[in-house]
Rosetta silent file (secondary structure, phi, psi, omega in degrees, C-alpha in Angstrom):
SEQUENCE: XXXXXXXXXXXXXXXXXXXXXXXXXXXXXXXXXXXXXXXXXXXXXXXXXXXXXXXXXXXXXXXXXXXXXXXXXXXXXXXXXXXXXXXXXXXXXXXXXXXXXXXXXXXXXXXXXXXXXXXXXXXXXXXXXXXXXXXXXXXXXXXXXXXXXXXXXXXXXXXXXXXXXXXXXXXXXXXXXXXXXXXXXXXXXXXXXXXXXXXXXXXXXXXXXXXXXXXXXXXXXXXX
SCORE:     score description
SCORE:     0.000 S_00000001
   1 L     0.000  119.441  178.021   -8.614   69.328  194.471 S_00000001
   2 E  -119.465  154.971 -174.974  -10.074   68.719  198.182 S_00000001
   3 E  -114.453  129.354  158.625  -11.774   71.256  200.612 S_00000001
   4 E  -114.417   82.082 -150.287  -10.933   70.586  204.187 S_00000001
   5 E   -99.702  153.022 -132.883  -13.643   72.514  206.822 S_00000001
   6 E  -174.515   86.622  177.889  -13.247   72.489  210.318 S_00000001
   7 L   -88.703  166.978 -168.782  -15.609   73.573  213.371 S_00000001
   8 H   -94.718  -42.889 -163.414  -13.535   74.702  216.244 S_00000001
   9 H   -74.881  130.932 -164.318  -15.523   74.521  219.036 S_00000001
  10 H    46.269   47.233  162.333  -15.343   69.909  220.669 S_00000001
  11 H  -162.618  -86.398 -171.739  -14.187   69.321  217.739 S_00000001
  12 H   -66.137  -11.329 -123.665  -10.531   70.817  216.548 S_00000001
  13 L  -159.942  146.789  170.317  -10.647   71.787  220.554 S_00000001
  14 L  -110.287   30.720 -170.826  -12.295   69.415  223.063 S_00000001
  15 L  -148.925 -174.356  177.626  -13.690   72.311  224.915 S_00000001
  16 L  -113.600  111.901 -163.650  -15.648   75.626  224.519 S_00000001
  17 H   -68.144  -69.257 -127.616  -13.361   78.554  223.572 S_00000001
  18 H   -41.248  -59.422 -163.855  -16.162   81.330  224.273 S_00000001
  19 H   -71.198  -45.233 -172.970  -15.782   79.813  228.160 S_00000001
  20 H   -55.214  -14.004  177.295  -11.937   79.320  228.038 S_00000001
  21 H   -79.549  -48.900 -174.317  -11.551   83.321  226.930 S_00000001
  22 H   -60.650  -24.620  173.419  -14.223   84.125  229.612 S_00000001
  23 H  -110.098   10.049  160.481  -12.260   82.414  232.595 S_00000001
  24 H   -73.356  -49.277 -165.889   -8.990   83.330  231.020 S_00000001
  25 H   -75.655  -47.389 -168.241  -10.115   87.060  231.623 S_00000001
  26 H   -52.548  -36.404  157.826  -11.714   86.679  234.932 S_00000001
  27 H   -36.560  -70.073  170.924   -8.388   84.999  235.627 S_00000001
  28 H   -45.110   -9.178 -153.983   -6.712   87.855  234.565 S_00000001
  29 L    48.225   23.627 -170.577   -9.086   90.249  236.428 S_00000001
  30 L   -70.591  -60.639 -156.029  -10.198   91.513  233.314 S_00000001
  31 L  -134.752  143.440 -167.560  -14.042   90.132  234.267 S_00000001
  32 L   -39.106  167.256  176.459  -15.698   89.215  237.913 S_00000001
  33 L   -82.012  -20.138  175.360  -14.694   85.631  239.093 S_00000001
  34 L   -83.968  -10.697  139.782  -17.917   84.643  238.638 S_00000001
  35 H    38.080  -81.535 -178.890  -17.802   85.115  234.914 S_00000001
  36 H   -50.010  -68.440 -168.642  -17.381   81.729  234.092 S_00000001
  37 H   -65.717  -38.444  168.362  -20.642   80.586  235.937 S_00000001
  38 H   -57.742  -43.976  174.206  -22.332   83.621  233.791 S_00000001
  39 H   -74.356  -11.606  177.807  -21.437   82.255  230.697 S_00000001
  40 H   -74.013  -54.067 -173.847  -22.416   78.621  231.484 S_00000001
  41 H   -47.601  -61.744  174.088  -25.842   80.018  232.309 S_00000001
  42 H   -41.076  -72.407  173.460  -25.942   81.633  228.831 S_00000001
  43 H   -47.116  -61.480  177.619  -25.033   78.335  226.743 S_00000001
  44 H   -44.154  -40.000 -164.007  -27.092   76.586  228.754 S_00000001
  45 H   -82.629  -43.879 -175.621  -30.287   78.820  228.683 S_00000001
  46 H   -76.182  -31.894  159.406  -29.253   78.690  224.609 S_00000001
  47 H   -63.073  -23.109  164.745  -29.359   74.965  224.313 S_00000001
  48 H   -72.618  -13.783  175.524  -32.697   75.079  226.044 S_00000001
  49 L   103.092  -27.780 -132.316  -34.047   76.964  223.162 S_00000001
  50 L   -80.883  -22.385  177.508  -34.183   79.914  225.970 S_00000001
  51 L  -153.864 -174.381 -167.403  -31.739   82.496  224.113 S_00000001
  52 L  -140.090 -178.392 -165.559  -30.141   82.541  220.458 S_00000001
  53 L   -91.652   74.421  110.609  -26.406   83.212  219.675 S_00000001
  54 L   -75.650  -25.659 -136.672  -26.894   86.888  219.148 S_00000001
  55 L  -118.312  -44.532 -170.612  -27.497   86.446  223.290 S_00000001
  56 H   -86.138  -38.183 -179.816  -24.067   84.142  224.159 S_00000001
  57 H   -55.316  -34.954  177.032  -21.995   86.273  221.489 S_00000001
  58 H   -71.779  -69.847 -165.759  -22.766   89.503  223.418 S_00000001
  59 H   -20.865  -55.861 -151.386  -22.056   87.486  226.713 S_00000001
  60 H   -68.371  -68.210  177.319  -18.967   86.881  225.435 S_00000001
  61 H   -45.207  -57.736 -144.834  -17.788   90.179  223.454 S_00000001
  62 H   -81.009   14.069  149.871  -19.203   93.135  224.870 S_00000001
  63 H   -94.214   37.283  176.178  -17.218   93.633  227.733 S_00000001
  64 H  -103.663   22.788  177.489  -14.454   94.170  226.061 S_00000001
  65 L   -94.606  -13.933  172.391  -15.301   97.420  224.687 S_00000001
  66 L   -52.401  -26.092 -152.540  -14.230   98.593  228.209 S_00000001
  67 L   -90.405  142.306  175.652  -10.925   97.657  227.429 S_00000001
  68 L   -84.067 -178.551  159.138   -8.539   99.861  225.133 S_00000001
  69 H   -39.721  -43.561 -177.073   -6.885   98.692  221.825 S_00000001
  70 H   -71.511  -49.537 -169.968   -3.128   97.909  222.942 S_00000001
  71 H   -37.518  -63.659 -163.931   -5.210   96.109  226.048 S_00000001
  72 H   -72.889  -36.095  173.741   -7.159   93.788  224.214 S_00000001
  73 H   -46.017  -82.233 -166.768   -3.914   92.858  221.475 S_00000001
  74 H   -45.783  -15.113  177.512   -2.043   92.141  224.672 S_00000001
  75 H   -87.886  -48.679  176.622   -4.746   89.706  226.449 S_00000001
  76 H   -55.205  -66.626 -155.552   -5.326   87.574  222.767 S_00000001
  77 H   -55.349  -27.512 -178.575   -1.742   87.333  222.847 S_00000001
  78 H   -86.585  -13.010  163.293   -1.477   85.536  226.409 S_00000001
  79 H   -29.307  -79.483 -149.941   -4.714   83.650  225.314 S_00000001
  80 H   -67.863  -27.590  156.678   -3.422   82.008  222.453 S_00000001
  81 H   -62.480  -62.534 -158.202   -0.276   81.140  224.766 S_00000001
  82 H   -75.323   21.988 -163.614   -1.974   79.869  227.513 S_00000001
  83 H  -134.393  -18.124 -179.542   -4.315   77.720  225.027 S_00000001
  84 H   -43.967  -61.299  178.895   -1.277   76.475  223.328 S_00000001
  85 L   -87.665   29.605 -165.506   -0.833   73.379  225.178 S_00000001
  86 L  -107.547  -25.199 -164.675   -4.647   72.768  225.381 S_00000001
  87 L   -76.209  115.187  125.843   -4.660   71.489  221.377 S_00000001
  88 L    -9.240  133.845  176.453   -5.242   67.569  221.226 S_00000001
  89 H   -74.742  -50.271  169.825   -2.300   65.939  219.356 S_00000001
  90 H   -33.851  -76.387 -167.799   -5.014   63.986  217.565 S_00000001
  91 H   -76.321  -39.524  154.733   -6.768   66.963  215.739 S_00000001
  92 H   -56.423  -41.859  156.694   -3.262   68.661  215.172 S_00000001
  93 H   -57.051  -66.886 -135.669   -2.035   65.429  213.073 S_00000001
  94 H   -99.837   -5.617  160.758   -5.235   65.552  211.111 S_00000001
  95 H   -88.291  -82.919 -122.637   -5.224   69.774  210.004 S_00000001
  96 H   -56.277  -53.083 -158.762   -1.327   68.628  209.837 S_00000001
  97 H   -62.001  -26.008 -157.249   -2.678   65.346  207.288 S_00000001
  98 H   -89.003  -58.939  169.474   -4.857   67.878  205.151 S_00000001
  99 H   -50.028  -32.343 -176.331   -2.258   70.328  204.706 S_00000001
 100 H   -87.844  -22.529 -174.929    0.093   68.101  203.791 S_00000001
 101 L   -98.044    7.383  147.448   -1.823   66.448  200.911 S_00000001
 102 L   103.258    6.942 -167.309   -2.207   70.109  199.451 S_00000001
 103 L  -120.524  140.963 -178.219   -5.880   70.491  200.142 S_00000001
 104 E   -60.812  135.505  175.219   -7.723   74.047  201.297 S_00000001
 105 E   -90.201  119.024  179.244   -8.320   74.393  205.064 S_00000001
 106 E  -157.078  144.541  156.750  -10.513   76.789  206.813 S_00000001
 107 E   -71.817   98.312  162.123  -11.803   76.735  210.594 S_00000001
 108 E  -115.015   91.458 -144.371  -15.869   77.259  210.090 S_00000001
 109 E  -120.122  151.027  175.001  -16.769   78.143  213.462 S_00000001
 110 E   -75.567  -14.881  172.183  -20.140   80.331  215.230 S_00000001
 111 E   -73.519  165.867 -173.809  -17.289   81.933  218.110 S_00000001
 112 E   -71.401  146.238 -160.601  -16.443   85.274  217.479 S_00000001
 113 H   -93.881   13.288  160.837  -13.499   85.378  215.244 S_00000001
 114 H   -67.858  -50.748 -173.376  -11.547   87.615  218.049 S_00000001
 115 H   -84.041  -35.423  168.056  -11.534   84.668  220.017 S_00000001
 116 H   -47.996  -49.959 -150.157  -11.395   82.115  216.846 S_00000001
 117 H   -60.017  -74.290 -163.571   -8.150   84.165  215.426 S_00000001
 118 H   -36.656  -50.460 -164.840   -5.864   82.290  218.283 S_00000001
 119 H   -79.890  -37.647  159.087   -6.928   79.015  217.973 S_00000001
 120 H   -59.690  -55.917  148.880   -6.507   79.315  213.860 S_00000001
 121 H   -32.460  -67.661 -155.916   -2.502   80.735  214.584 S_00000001
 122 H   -77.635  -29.993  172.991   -1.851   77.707  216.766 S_00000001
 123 L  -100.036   30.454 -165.319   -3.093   75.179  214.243 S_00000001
 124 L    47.200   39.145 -161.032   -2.077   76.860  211.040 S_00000001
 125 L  -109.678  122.666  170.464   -5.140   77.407  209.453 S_00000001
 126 L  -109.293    1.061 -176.903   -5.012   80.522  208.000 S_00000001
 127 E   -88.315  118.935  109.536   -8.557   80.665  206.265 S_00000001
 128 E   -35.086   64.411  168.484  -10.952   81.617  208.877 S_00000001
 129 E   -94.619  119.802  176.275  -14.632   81.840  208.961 S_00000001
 130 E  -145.275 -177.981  178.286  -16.308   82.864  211.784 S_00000001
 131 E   -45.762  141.738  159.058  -18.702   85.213  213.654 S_00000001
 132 L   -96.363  106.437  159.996  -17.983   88.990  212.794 S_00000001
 133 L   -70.869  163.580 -166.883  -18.355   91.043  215.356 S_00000001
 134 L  -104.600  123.334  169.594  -19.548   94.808  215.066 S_00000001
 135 L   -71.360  156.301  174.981  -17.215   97.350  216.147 S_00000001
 136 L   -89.136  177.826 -163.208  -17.541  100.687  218.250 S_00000001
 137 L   -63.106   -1.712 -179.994  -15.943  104.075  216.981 S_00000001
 138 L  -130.049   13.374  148.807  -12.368  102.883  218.556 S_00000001
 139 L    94.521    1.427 -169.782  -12.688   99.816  216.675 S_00000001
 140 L   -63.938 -162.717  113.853  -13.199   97.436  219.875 S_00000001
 141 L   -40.805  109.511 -153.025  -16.396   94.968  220.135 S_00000001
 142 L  -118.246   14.544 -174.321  -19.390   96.502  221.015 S_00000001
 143 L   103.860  -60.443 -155.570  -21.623   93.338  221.628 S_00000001
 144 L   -57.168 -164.015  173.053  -23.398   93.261  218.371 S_00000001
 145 L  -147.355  119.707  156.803  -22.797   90.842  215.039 S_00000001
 146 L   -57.155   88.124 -168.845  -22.360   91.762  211.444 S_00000001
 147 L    95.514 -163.486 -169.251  -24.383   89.878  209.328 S_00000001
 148 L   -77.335  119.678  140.899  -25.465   86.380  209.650 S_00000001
 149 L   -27.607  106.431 -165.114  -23.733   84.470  212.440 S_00000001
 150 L   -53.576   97.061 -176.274  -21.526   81.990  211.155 S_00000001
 151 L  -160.311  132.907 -174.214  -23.585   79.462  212.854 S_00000001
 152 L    33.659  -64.057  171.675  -25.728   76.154  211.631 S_00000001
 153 L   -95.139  -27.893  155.895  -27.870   76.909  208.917 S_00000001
 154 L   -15.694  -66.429 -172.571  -25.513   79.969  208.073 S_00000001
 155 H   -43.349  -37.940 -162.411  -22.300   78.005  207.838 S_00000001
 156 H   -82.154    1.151 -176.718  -23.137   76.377  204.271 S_00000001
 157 H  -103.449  -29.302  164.380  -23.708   80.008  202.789 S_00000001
 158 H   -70.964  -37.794 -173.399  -20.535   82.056  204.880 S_00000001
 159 H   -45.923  -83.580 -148.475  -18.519   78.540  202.775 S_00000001
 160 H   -49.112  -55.264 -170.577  -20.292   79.347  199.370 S_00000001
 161 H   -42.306  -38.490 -147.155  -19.385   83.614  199.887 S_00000001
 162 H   -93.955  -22.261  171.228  -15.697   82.701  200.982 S_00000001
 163 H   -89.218  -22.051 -169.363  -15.320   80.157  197.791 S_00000001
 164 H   -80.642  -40.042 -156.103  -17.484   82.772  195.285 S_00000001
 165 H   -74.983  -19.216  168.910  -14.844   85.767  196.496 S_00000001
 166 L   -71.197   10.934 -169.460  -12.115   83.044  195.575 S_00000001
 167 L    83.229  -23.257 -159.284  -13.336   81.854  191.827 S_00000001
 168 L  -102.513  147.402  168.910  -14.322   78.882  193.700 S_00000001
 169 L  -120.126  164.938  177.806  -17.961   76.882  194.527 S_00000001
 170 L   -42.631  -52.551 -156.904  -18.310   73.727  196.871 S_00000001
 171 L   -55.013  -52.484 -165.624  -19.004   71.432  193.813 S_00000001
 172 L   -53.780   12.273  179.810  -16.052   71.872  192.093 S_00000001
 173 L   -91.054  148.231  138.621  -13.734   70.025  194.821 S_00000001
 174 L   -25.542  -61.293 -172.522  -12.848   66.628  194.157 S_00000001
 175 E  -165.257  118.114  174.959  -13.704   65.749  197.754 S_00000001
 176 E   -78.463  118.241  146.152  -15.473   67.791  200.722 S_00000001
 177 E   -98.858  151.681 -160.320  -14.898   67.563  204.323 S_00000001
 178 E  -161.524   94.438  159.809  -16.463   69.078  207.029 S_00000001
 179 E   -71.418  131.573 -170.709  -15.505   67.866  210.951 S_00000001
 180 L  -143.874  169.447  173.471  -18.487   68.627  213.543 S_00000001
 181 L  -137.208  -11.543 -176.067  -19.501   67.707  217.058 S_00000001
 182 L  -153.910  175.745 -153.291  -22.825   68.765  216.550 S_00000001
 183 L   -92.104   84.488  110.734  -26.279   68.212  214.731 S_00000001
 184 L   -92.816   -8.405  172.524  -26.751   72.079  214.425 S_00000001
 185 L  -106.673   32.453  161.144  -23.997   71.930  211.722 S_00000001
 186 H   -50.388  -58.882 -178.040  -26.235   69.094  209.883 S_00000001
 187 H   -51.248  -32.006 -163.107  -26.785   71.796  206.508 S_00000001
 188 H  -105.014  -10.543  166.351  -22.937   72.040  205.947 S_00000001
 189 H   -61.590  -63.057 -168.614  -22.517   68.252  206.928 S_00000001
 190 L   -52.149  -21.289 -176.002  -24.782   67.478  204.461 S_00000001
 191 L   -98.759  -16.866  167.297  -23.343   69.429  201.984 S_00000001
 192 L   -84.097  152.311  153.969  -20.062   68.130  201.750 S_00000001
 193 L   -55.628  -22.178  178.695  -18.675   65.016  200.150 S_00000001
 194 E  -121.042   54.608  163.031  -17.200   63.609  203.392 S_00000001
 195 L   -66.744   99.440 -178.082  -18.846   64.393  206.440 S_00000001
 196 L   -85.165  169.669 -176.510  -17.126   62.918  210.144 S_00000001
 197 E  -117.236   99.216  170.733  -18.526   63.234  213.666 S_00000001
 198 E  -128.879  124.441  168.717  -15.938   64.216  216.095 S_00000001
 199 L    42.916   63.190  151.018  -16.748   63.554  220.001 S_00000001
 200 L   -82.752  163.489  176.896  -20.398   64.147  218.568 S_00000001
 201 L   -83.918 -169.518 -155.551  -23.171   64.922  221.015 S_00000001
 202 H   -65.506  -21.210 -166.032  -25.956   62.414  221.123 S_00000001
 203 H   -92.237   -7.943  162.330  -28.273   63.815  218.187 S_00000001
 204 H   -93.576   19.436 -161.088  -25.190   63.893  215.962 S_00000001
 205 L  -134.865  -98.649 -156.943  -24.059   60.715  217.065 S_00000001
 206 H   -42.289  -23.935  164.255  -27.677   59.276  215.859 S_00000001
 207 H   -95.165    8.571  178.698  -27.745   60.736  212.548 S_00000001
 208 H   -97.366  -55.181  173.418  -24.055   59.825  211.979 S_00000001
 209 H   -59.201  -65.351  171.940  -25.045   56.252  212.729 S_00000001
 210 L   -15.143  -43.039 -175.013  -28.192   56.507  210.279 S_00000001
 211 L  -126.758   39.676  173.714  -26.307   57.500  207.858 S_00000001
 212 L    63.942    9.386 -170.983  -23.131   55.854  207.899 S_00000001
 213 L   -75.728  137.472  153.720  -20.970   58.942  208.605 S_00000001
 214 L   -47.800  132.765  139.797  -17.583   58.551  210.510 S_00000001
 215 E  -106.777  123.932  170.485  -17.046   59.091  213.915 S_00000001
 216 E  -111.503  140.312 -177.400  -13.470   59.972  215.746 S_00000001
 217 L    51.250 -152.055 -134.821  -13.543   59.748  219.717 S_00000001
 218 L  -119.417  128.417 -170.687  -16.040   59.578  221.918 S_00000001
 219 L   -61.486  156.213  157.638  -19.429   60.709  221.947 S_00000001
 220 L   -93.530  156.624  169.512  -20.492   63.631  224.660 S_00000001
 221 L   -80.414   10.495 -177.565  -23.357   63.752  226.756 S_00000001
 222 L  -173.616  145.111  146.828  -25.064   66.910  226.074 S_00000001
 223 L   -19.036    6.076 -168.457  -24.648   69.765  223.832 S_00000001
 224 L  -115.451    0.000    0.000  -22.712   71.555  226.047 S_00000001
């Protein structure tokens, strides 16, 4: 029995969904054109130590509570289109290789799982863990986050909930994997039997060489 885990964002994705949904809507004229450049500021300012992801998750979410129910369905759906032909061939074979040899899959990612949900549809993952956001009285996004953010030191304890409501713990797998781009998802690296590096940044690139971990593609220059 093997466990196959999966962060989403430069790693099953070579990109950051939070910004591709934010300049999909300002595309859309859902949110200003400048948008984009808001949300850069935000990651950035969070990689600086300068804000925490309670600060880029609202960035992201809350201005969709403007938006009704039908609205918001109808926007995911052309997302998850227009993101279709954005998935690496690479990273599709390799959920595709996991799947095929029978072993559980799940996407364990710190995006919001409104934006996560598409990107799990297009590669056929259906176990999801990700950020929860907290809804307003018409069920939208209201900014806020329920519970711990699936994010870095988080992730190896949203695993252990989502294997305890199944019968299942970590140990009992045969063999753990966990794909990352980055050292803030060192605790759930660490915790698996198999931990890769994919297109890690540089401080994940230096403890993957320390310690003998795999790396697929090419390192990035910065955390962003």
């Amino acid at each position: 029995m093997r466990l196959a885990l999966f962060d989403l964002d430069h790693t099953l994705i070579p990109f950051d969904s939070g910004m591709a949904w934010t300049g999909f809507l300002a595309g859309q004229g859902v949110l200003p054109a400048d948008a984009p450049d808001t949300y850069l500021a935000w990651c950035r300012r969070y990689v600086a130590g300068q804000a925490d992801i309670h600060d880029v998750h609202r960035a992201t979410v809350a201005p969709l509570a403007a938006l009704s129910a039908p609205q918001l369905q109808a926007l995911l759906q052309a997302f998850q289109a227009e993101m279709a032909p954005r998935l690496p061939a690479d990273m599709r074979a390799l959920v595709a290789h996991h799947q095929q040899q029978g072993d559980l899959c799940a996407i364990v990612t710190a995006t919001t799982r409104l934006v996560a949900e598409p990107f799990a549809r297009l590669f056929g993952i259906e176990q999801l863990l990700a950020t929860q956001p907290t809804l307003d009285a018409c069920g939208l996004p209201d900014g806020g986050i329920e519970g711990a953010p699936c994010h870095g030191p988080h992730k190896p304890a949203h695993v252990a909930a989502w294997l305890a409501a199944r019968g299942q713990a970590l140990q009992q797998f045969d063999q753990s994997f966990f794909y990352s781009d980055s050292a803030s998802d060192l605790p759930l690296l660490e915790a698996v039997s198999h931990p890769v590096a994919v297109r890690p940044e540089p401080r994940l690139l230096a403890q993957a060489r320390l310690r003998g971990w795999p790396v697929q593609g090419v390192s990035r220059a910065s955390g962003l």
